[in-house]
């Protein structure tokens, strides 16, 4: 396992850790998720959105931090193999990560990174690949998730947006539930409804919908 130097921590992560009002909103989101599973244990949660730029990665990071702050052992997994960005938030190189493991090049321990957040570890996306969907759909991905569930209290998975590619559906089908991120005023209601219906048709468990960028003194995220 590689350790993360505090000097490499990005400005974005520092802002996340020191913005008390935003942190409170995501603590509330964590609590709402726990209430929404209706007795089911949700140890793997996939975060996705209808389109790019709606805040899914920010939500994944914030939610992972919120769980870590209550003492849960958290794994943050970057499964957005087309446009990865979690590595940038934590100031680590994306290489030697998920794709490298799924292609049989490295072990689990070699791709796991420590972070400056106590109880929170991450797996970056790895090197670029020509077959992201195939790797995510593989049996080795199932094995990895099973191992992570045994070793962590919660696994937060950032993945691609839903409208143009199948990656999010693949990861949603492999996880205990999906959290859909929708940016207020960006995605039309019929598009958001279509995305929700696609998840339901694929028999993917939708935990809830987070409405991002809500103004007028409202919280940053709702479930």
PDB file of C-alpha atoms in Angstrom:
ATOM      1  CA  UNK A   1       0.000   0.000   0.000  1.00  0.00           C
ATOM      2  CA  UNK A   2       1.328   3.430  -0.935  1.00  0.00           C
ATOM      3  CA  UNK A   3       1.248   6.307   1.517  1.00  0.00           C
ATOM      4  CA  UNK A   4       0.085   9.754   0.436  1.00  0.00           C
ATOM      5  CA  UNK A   5       2.276  12.727   1.228  1.00  0.00           C
ATOM      6  CA  UNK A   6       0.422  15.620   2.838  1.00  0.00           C
ATOM      7  CA  UNK A   7       2.339  17.942   0.486  1.00  0.00           C
ATOM      8  CA  UNK A   8       0.565  16.413  -2.520  1.00  0.00           C
ATOM      9  CA  UNK A   9      -2.922  17.014  -1.165  1.00  0.00           C
ATOM     10  CA  UNK A  10      -4.916  19.124  -3.613  1.00  0.00           C
ATOM     11  CA  UNK A  11      -6.614  22.427  -2.904  1.00  0.00           C
ATOM     12  CA  UNK A  12      -9.949  20.739  -3.678  1.00  0.00           C
ATOM     13  CA  UNK A  13      -9.499  18.186  -0.888  1.00  0.00           C
ATOM     14  CA  UNK A  14      -8.405  20.855   1.587  1.00  0.00           C
ATOM     15  CA  UNK A  15     -11.565  22.805   0.792  1.00  0.00           C
ATOM     16  CA  UNK A  16     -13.675  19.690   1.313  1.00  0.00           C
ATOM     17  CA  UNK A  17     -12.114  19.039   4.699  1.00  0.00           C
ATOM     18  CA  UNK A  18     -12.484  22.614   5.925  1.00  0.00           C
ATOM     19  CA  UNK A  19     -15.910  23.634   4.581  1.00  0.00           C
ATOM     20  CA  UNK A  20     -18.099  22.986   7.610  1.00  0.00           C
ATOM     21  CA  UNK A  21     -21.450  23.815   5.991  1.00  0.00           C
ATOM     22  CA  UNK A  22     -20.852  21.512   3.023  1.00  0.00           C
ATOM     23  CA  UNK A  23     -19.531  18.772   5.308  1.00  0.00           C
ATOM     24  CA  UNK A  24     -22.723  18.969   7.345  1.00  0.00           C
ATOM     25  CA  UNK A  25     -24.814  18.560   4.188  1.00  0.00           C
ATOM     26  CA  UNK A  26     -22.960  15.357   3.301  1.00  0.00           C
ATOM     27  CA  UNK A  27     -23.191  14.042   6.848  1.00  0.00           C
ATOM     28  CA  UNK A  28     -26.941  14.498   6.459  1.00  0.00           C
ATOM     29  CA  UNK A  29     -26.778  12.675   3.129  1.00  0.00           C
ATOM     30  CA  UNK A  30     -24.930   9.781   4.768  1.00  0.00           C
ATOM     31  CA  UNK A  31     -27.606   9.543   7.436  1.00  0.00           C
ATOM     32  CA  UNK A  32     -30.376   9.636   4.815  1.00  0.00           C
ATOM     33  CA  UNK A  33     -28.717   6.824   2.878  1.00  0.00           C
ATOM     34  CA  UNK A  34     -28.579   4.695   5.995  1.00  0.00           C
ATOM     35  CA  UNK A  35     -32.292   5.317   6.558  1.00  0.00           C
ATOM     36  CA  UNK A  36     -33.219   4.622   2.932  1.00  0.00           C
ATOM     37  CA  UNK A  37     -31.923   1.078   2.611  1.00  0.00           C
ATOM     38  CA  UNK A  38     -34.861  -0.294   4.610  1.00  0.00           C
ATOM     39  CA  UNK A  39     -32.853  -2.762   6.635  1.00  0.00           C
ATOM     40  CA  UNK A  40     -30.663  -3.882   3.742  1.00  0.00           C
ATOM     41  CA  UNK A  41     -26.943  -3.660   4.284  1.00  0.00           C
ATOM     42  CA  UNK A  42     -25.491  -1.378   1.610  1.00  0.00           C
ATOM     43  CA  UNK A  43     -21.722  -1.880   1.685  1.00  0.00           C
ATOM     44  CA  UNK A  44     -21.064  -0.955  -1.950  1.00  0.00           C
ATOM     45  CA  UNK A  45     -22.590   2.255  -3.297  1.00  0.00           C
ATOM     46  CA  UNK A  46     -22.107   3.394  -6.898  1.00  0.00           C
ATOM     47  CA  UNK A  47     -22.251   7.142  -7.591  1.00  0.00           C
ATOM     48  CA  UNK A  48     -23.320   8.243 -11.067  1.00  0.00           C
ATOM     49  CA  UNK A  49     -25.114  11.048 -12.906  1.00  0.00           C
ATOM     50  CA  UNK A  50     -27.108  11.592 -16.070  1.00  0.00           C
ATOM     51  CA  UNK A  51     -24.319  13.583 -17.740  1.00  0.00           C
ATOM     52  CA  UNK A  52     -20.825  14.860 -17.026  1.00  0.00           C
ATOM     53  CA  UNK A  53     -20.188  17.798 -14.733  1.00  0.00           C
ATOM     54  CA  UNK A  54     -23.039  17.293 -12.280  1.00  0.00           C
ATOM     55  CA  UNK A  55     -20.878  16.735  -9.211  1.00  0.00           C
ATOM     56  CA  UNK A  56     -20.794  12.933  -8.942  1.00  0.00           C
ATOM     57  CA  UNK A  57     -17.082  12.779  -8.131  1.00  0.00           C
ATOM     58  CA  UNK A  58     -17.363  15.554  -5.546  1.00  0.00           C
ATOM     59  CA  UNK A  59     -20.289  13.685  -3.987  1.00  0.00           C
ATOM     60  CA  UNK A  60     -18.317  10.418  -3.957  1.00  0.00           C
ATOM     61  CA  UNK A  61     -15.366  12.070  -2.190  1.00  0.00           C
ATOM     62  CA  UNK A  62     -17.529  14.010   0.259  1.00  0.00           C
ATOM     63  CA  UNK A  63     -19.602  10.949   1.120  1.00  0.00           C
ATOM     64  CA  UNK A  64     -16.483   8.835   1.638  1.00  0.00           C
ATOM     65  CA  UNK A  65     -15.091  11.473   3.998  1.00  0.00           C
ATOM     66  CA  UNK A  66     -18.410  11.646   5.864  1.00  0.00           C
ATOM     67  CA  UNK A  67     -18.356   7.890   6.488  1.00  0.00           C
ATOM     68  CA  UNK A  68     -14.682   7.956   7.498  1.00  0.00           C
ATOM     69  CA  UNK A  69     -15.331  10.712  10.030  1.00  0.00           C
ATOM     70  CA  UNK A  70     -17.718   8.491  12.000  1.00  0.00           C
ATOM     71  CA  UNK A  71     -15.086   5.764  12.220  1.00  0.00           C
ATOM     72  CA  UNK A  72     -16.143   3.580   9.288  1.00  0.00           C
ATOM     73  CA  UNK A  73     -13.321   1.975   7.335  1.00  0.00           C
ATOM     74  CA  UNK A  74     -13.884   3.345   3.832  1.00  0.00           C
ATOM     75  CA  UNK A  75     -12.626   2.444   0.374  1.00  0.00           C
ATOM     76  CA  UNK A  76     -13.076   5.039  -2.376  1.00  0.00           C
ATOM     77  CA  UNK A  77     -12.855   3.310  -5.758  1.00  0.00           C
ATOM     78  CA  UNK A  78     -12.427   5.255  -9.001  1.00  0.00           C
ATOM     79  CA  UNK A  79     -14.247   3.140 -11.586  1.00  0.00           C
ATOM     80  CA  UNK A  80     -14.698   6.049 -14.010  1.00  0.00           C
ATOM     81  CA  UNK A  81     -12.168   4.621 -16.428  1.00  0.00           C
ATOM     82  CA  UNK A  82     -12.954   7.109 -19.209  1.00  0.00           C
ATOM     83  CA  UNK A  83     -12.718  10.419 -17.335  1.00  0.00           C
ATOM     84  CA  UNK A  84     -11.142   9.664 -13.939  1.00  0.00           C
ATOM     85  CA  UNK A  85     -10.633  12.523 -11.497  1.00  0.00           C
ATOM     86  CA  UNK A  86     -10.455  11.192  -7.920  1.00  0.00           C
ATOM     87  CA  UNK A  87      -6.661  10.939  -8.231  1.00  0.00           C
ATOM     88  CA  UNK A  88      -6.503  14.685  -8.865  1.00  0.00           C
ATOM     89  CA  UNK A  89      -8.527  15.450  -5.729  1.00  0.00           C
ATOM     90  CA  UNK A  90      -6.098  13.462  -3.582  1.00  0.00           C
ATOM     91  CA  UNK A  91      -2.960  14.439  -5.476  1.00  0.00           C
ATOM     92  CA  UNK A  92      -1.906  10.943  -6.567  1.00  0.00           C
ATOM     93  CA  UNK A  93      -0.869   9.424  -9.875  1.00  0.00           C
ATOM     94  CA  UNK A  94      -3.749   7.494 -11.514  1.00  0.00           C
ATOM     95  CA  UNK A  95      -1.448   4.798 -12.889  1.00  0.00           C
ATOM     96  CA  UNK A  96      -1.040   1.475 -11.120  1.00  0.00           C
ATOM     97  CA  UNK A  97      -4.691   1.347 -10.204  1.00  0.00           C
ATOM     98  CA  UNK A  98      -7.916  -0.457 -11.074  1.00  0.00           C
ATOM     99  CA  UNK A  99      -7.275  -1.156 -14.761  1.00  0.00           C
ATOM    100  CA  UNK A 100      -3.809  -2.511 -14.006  1.00  0.00           C
ATOM    101  CA  UNK A 101      -5.274  -4.900 -11.439  1.00  0.00           C
ATOM    102  CA  UNK A 102      -8.070  -6.024 -13.776  1.00  0.00           C
ATOM    103  CA  UNK A 103      -5.500  -6.683 -16.510  1.00  0.00           C
ATOM    104  CA  UNK A 104      -3.525  -8.902 -14.117  1.00  0.00           C
ATOM    105  CA  UNK A 105      -0.513  -6.605 -13.790  1.00  0.00           C
ATOM    106  CA  UNK A 106      -0.612  -5.816 -10.042  1.00  0.00           C
ATOM    107  CA  UNK A 107      -2.127  -7.090  -6.808  1.00  0.00           C
ATOM    108  CA  UNK A 108      -4.819  -5.426  -4.699  1.00  0.00           C
ATOM    109  CA  UNK A 109      -2.269  -4.227  -2.156  1.00  0.00           C
ATOM    110  CA  UNK A 110      -0.192  -2.582  -4.878  1.00  0.00           C
ATOM    111  CA  UNK A 111      -3.054  -0.347  -6.022  1.00  0.00           C
ATOM    112  CA  UNK A 112      -4.490   0.706  -2.645  1.00  0.00           C
ATOM    113  CA  UNK A 113      -3.410   4.175  -1.468  1.00  0.00           C
ATOM    114  CA  UNK A 114      -3.625   5.691   1.968  1.00  0.00           C
ATOM    115  CA  UNK A 115      -5.011   9.230   2.285  1.00  0.00           C
ATOM    116  CA  UNK A 116      -4.610  12.007   4.846  1.00  0.00           C
ATOM    117  CA  UNK A 117      -8.192  11.292   5.945  1.00  0.00           C
ATOM    118  CA  UNK A 118      -8.190   8.805   8.785  1.00  0.00           C
ATOM    119  CA  UNK A 119     -10.068   5.564   7.936  1.00  0.00           C
ATOM    120  CA  UNK A 120     -10.196   6.434   4.209  1.00  0.00           C
ATOM    121  CA  UNK A 121      -8.206   4.623   1.512  1.00  0.00           C
ATOM    122  CA  UNK A 122      -8.554   4.833  -2.257  1.00  0.00           C
ATOM    123  CA  UNK A 123      -7.930   2.940  -5.462  1.00  0.00           C
ATOM    124  CA  UNK A 124      -7.205   5.179  -8.474  1.00  0.00           C
ATOM    125  CA  UNK A 125      -8.469   4.381 -11.952  1.00  0.00           C
ATOM    126  CA  UNK A 126      -5.191   3.028 -13.320  1.00  0.00           C
ATOM    127  CA  UNK A 127      -3.670   3.347 -16.761  1.00  0.00           C
ATOM    128  CA  UNK A 128      -5.857   4.103 -19.776  1.00  0.00           C
ATOM    129  CA  UNK A 129      -7.469   1.056 -21.359  1.00  0.00           C
ATOM    130  CA  UNK A 130      -9.133   0.264 -24.684  1.00  0.00           C
ATOM    131  CA  UNK A 131     -11.800  -1.886 -23.051  1.00  0.00           C
ATOM    132  CA  UNK A 132     -13.205  -0.174 -19.916  1.00  0.00           C
ATOM    133  CA  UNK A 133     -16.640  -1.813 -20.087  1.00  0.00           C
ATOM    134  CA  UNK A 134     -15.155  -5.267 -20.553  1.00  0.00           C
ATOM    135  CA  UNK A 135     -12.863  -4.868 -17.562  1.00  0.00           C
ATOM    136  CA  UNK A 136     -15.666  -3.617 -15.306  1.00  0.00           C
ATOM    137  CA  UNK A 137     -17.912  -6.509 -16.388  1.00  0.00           C
ATOM    138  CA  UNK A 138     -15.243  -9.125 -15.693  1.00  0.00           C
ATOM    139  CA  UNK A 139     -15.307 -11.825 -13.033  1.00  0.00           C
ATOM    140  CA  UNK A 140     -12.145 -10.314 -11.571  1.00  0.00           C
ATOM    141  CA  UNK A 141     -14.123  -7.137 -10.847  1.00  0.00           C
ATOM    142  CA  UNK A 142     -16.644  -9.282  -8.931  1.00  0.00           C
ATOM    143  CA  UNK A 143     -13.791 -10.844  -6.973  1.00  0.00           C
ATOM    144  CA  UNK A 144     -12.349  -7.428  -6.148  1.00  0.00           C
ATOM    145  CA  UNK A 145     -15.668  -6.091  -4.856  1.00  0.00           C
ATOM    146  CA  UNK A 146     -16.180  -9.206  -2.729  1.00  0.00           C
ATOM    147  CA  UNK A 147     -12.719  -8.737  -1.205  1.00  0.00           C
ATOM    148  CA  UNK A 148     -13.305  -5.042  -0.534  1.00  0.00           C
ATOM    149  CA  UNK A 149     -16.631  -5.790   1.144  1.00  0.00           C
ATOM    150  CA  UNK A 150     -14.850  -8.177   3.491  1.00  0.00           C
ATOM    151  CA  UNK A 151     -12.159  -5.661   4.423  1.00  0.00           C
ATOM    152  CA  UNK A 152     -14.047  -2.339   4.530  1.00  0.00           C
ATOM    153  CA  UNK A 153     -17.224  -1.136   6.179  1.00  0.00           C
ATOM    154  CA  UNK A 154     -18.278   0.812   3.096  1.00  0.00           C
ATOM    155  CA  UNK A 155     -17.067   0.986  -0.524  1.00  0.00           C
ATOM    156  CA  UNK A 156     -17.905   4.180  -2.443  1.00  0.00           C
ATOM    157  CA  UNK A 157     -17.599   3.755  -6.219  1.00  0.00           C
ATOM    158  CA  UNK A 158     -17.293   6.690  -8.610  1.00  0.00           C
ATOM    159  CA  UNK A 159     -18.214   5.702 -12.157  1.00  0.00           C
ATOM    160  CA  UNK A 160     -19.073   7.214 -15.535  1.00  0.00           C
ATOM    161  CA  UNK A 161     -22.261   9.136 -16.273  1.00  0.00           C
ATOM    162  CA  UNK A 162     -25.212   7.137 -17.587  1.00  0.00           C
ATOM    163  CA  UNK A 163     -26.494   8.662 -20.805  1.00  0.00           C
ATOM    164  CA  UNK A 164     -23.854   7.633 -23.335  1.00  0.00           C
ATOM    165  CA  UNK A 165     -22.101   4.494 -22.032  1.00  0.00           C
ATOM    166  CA  UNK A 166     -22.891   1.337 -20.082  1.00  0.00           C
ATOM    167  CA  UNK A 167     -20.158   1.467 -17.422  1.00  0.00           C
ATOM    168  CA  UNK A 168     -22.402   2.915 -14.718  1.00  0.00           C
ATOM    169  CA  UNK A 169     -25.046   0.253 -15.307  1.00  0.00           C
ATOM    170  CA  UNK A 170     -22.401  -2.447 -15.058  1.00  0.00           C
ATOM    171  CA  UNK A 171     -21.122  -1.118 -11.739  1.00  0.00           C
ATOM    172  CA  UNK A 172     -24.642  -0.443 -10.503  1.00  0.00           C
ATOM    173  CA  UNK A 173     -25.595  -4.064 -11.113  1.00  0.00           C
ATOM    174  CA  UNK A 174     -22.559  -5.215  -9.127  1.00  0.00           C
ATOM    175  CA  UNK A 175     -23.136  -2.930  -6.134  1.00  0.00           C
ATOM    176  CA  UNK A 176     -25.721  -2.844  -3.372  1.00  0.00           C
ATOM    177  CA  UNK A 177     -27.247   0.381  -4.635  1.00  0.00           C
ATOM    178  CA  UNK A 178     -26.847   3.454  -6.827  1.00  0.00           C
ATOM    179  CA  UNK A 179     -26.934   7.109  -5.876  1.00  0.00           C
ATOM    180  CA  UNK A 180     -27.936   9.322  -8.818  1.00  0.00           C
ATOM    181  CA  UNK A 181     -26.550  12.877  -8.884  1.00  0.00           C
ATOM    182  CA  UNK A 182     -28.580  15.554 -10.680  1.00  0.00           C
ATOM    183  CA  UNK A 183     -27.440  19.171 -10.973  1.00  0.00           C
ATOM    184  CA  UNK A 184     -30.282  21.572 -10.314  1.00  0.00           C
ATOM    185  CA  UNK A 185     -31.197  23.488 -13.470  1.00  0.00           C
ATOM    186  CA  UNK A 186     -28.839  21.534 -15.753  1.00  0.00           C
ATOM    187  CA  UNK A 187     -30.665  18.301 -16.526  1.00  0.00           C
ATOM    188  CA  UNK A 188     -34.256  18.456 -17.733  1.00  0.00           C
ATOM    189  CA  UNK A 189     -36.805  16.543 -15.713  1.00  0.00           C
ATOM    190  CA  UNK A 190     -37.670  14.144 -18.534  1.00  0.00           C
ATOM    191  CA  UNK A 191     -33.989  13.202 -18.948  1.00  0.00           C
ATOM    192  CA  UNK A 192     -33.590  12.575 -15.229  1.00  0.00           C
ATOM    193  CA  UNK A 193     -36.772  10.508 -15.283  1.00  0.00           C
ATOM    194  CA  UNK A 194     -35.475   8.493 -18.247  1.00  0.00           C
ATOM    195  CA  UNK A 195     -32.212   7.759 -16.433  1.00  0.00           C
ATOM    196  CA  UNK A 196     -34.110   6.630 -13.354  1.00  0.00           C
ATOM    197  CA  UNK A 197     -36.320   4.361 -15.468  1.00  0.00           C
ATOM    198  CA  UNK A 198     -33.266   2.827 -17.163  1.00  0.00           C
ATOM    199  CA  UNK A 199     -31.820   1.958 -13.773  1.00  0.00           C
ATOM    200  CA  UNK A 200     -35.072   0.383 -12.671  1.00  0.00           C
ATOM    201  CA  UNK A 201     -35.420  -1.602 -15.918  1.00  0.00           C
ATOM    202  CA  UNK A 202     -31.899  -2.945 -15.415  1.00  0.00           C
ATOM    203  CA  UNK A 203     -33.020  -4.138 -11.951  1.00  0.00           C
ATOM    204  CA  UNK A 204     -30.504  -1.829 -10.300  1.00  0.00           C
ATOM    205  CA  UNK A 205     -31.345  -0.710  -6.780  1.00  0.00           C
ATOM    206  CA  UNK A 206     -31.683   3.071  -6.707  1.00  0.00           C
ATOM    207  CA  UNK A 207     -30.942   4.326  -3.208  1.00  0.00           C
ATOM    208  CA  UNK A 208     -31.921   7.890  -4.013  1.00  0.00           C
ATOM    209  CA  UNK A 209     -31.355  11.035  -6.043  1.00  0.00           C
ATOM    210  CA  UNK A 210     -29.098  13.870  -4.903  1.00  0.00           C
ATOM    211  CA  UNK A 211     -30.010  17.333  -6.145  1.00  0.00           C
ATOM    212  CA  UNK A 212     -26.815  19.366  -6.424  1.00  0.00           C
ATOM    213  CA  UNK A 213     -26.251  23.124  -6.623  1.00  0.00           C
ATOM    214  CA  UNK A 214     -29.496  24.095  -4.925  1.00  0.00           C
ATOM    215  CA  UNK A 215     -29.509  27.807  -4.107  1.00  0.00           C
ATOM    216  CA  UNK A 216     -31.569  30.132  -1.932  1.00  0.00           C
ATOM    217  CA  UNK A 217     -30.080  29.028   1.383  1.00  0.00           C
ATOM    218  CA  UNK A 218     -30.925  25.375   0.745  1.00  0.00           C
ATOM    219  CA  UNK A 219     -28.470  22.577   1.508  1.00  0.00           C
ATOM    220  CA  UNK A 220     -25.941  21.478  -1.079  1.00  0.00           C
ATOM    221  CA  UNK A 221     -27.343  17.969  -1.408  1.00  0.00           C
ATOM    222  CA  UNK A 222     -30.588  16.200  -0.721  1.00  0.00           C
ATOM    223  CA  UNK A 223     -31.613  12.565  -0.843  1.00  0.00           C
TER     224      UNK A 223
END
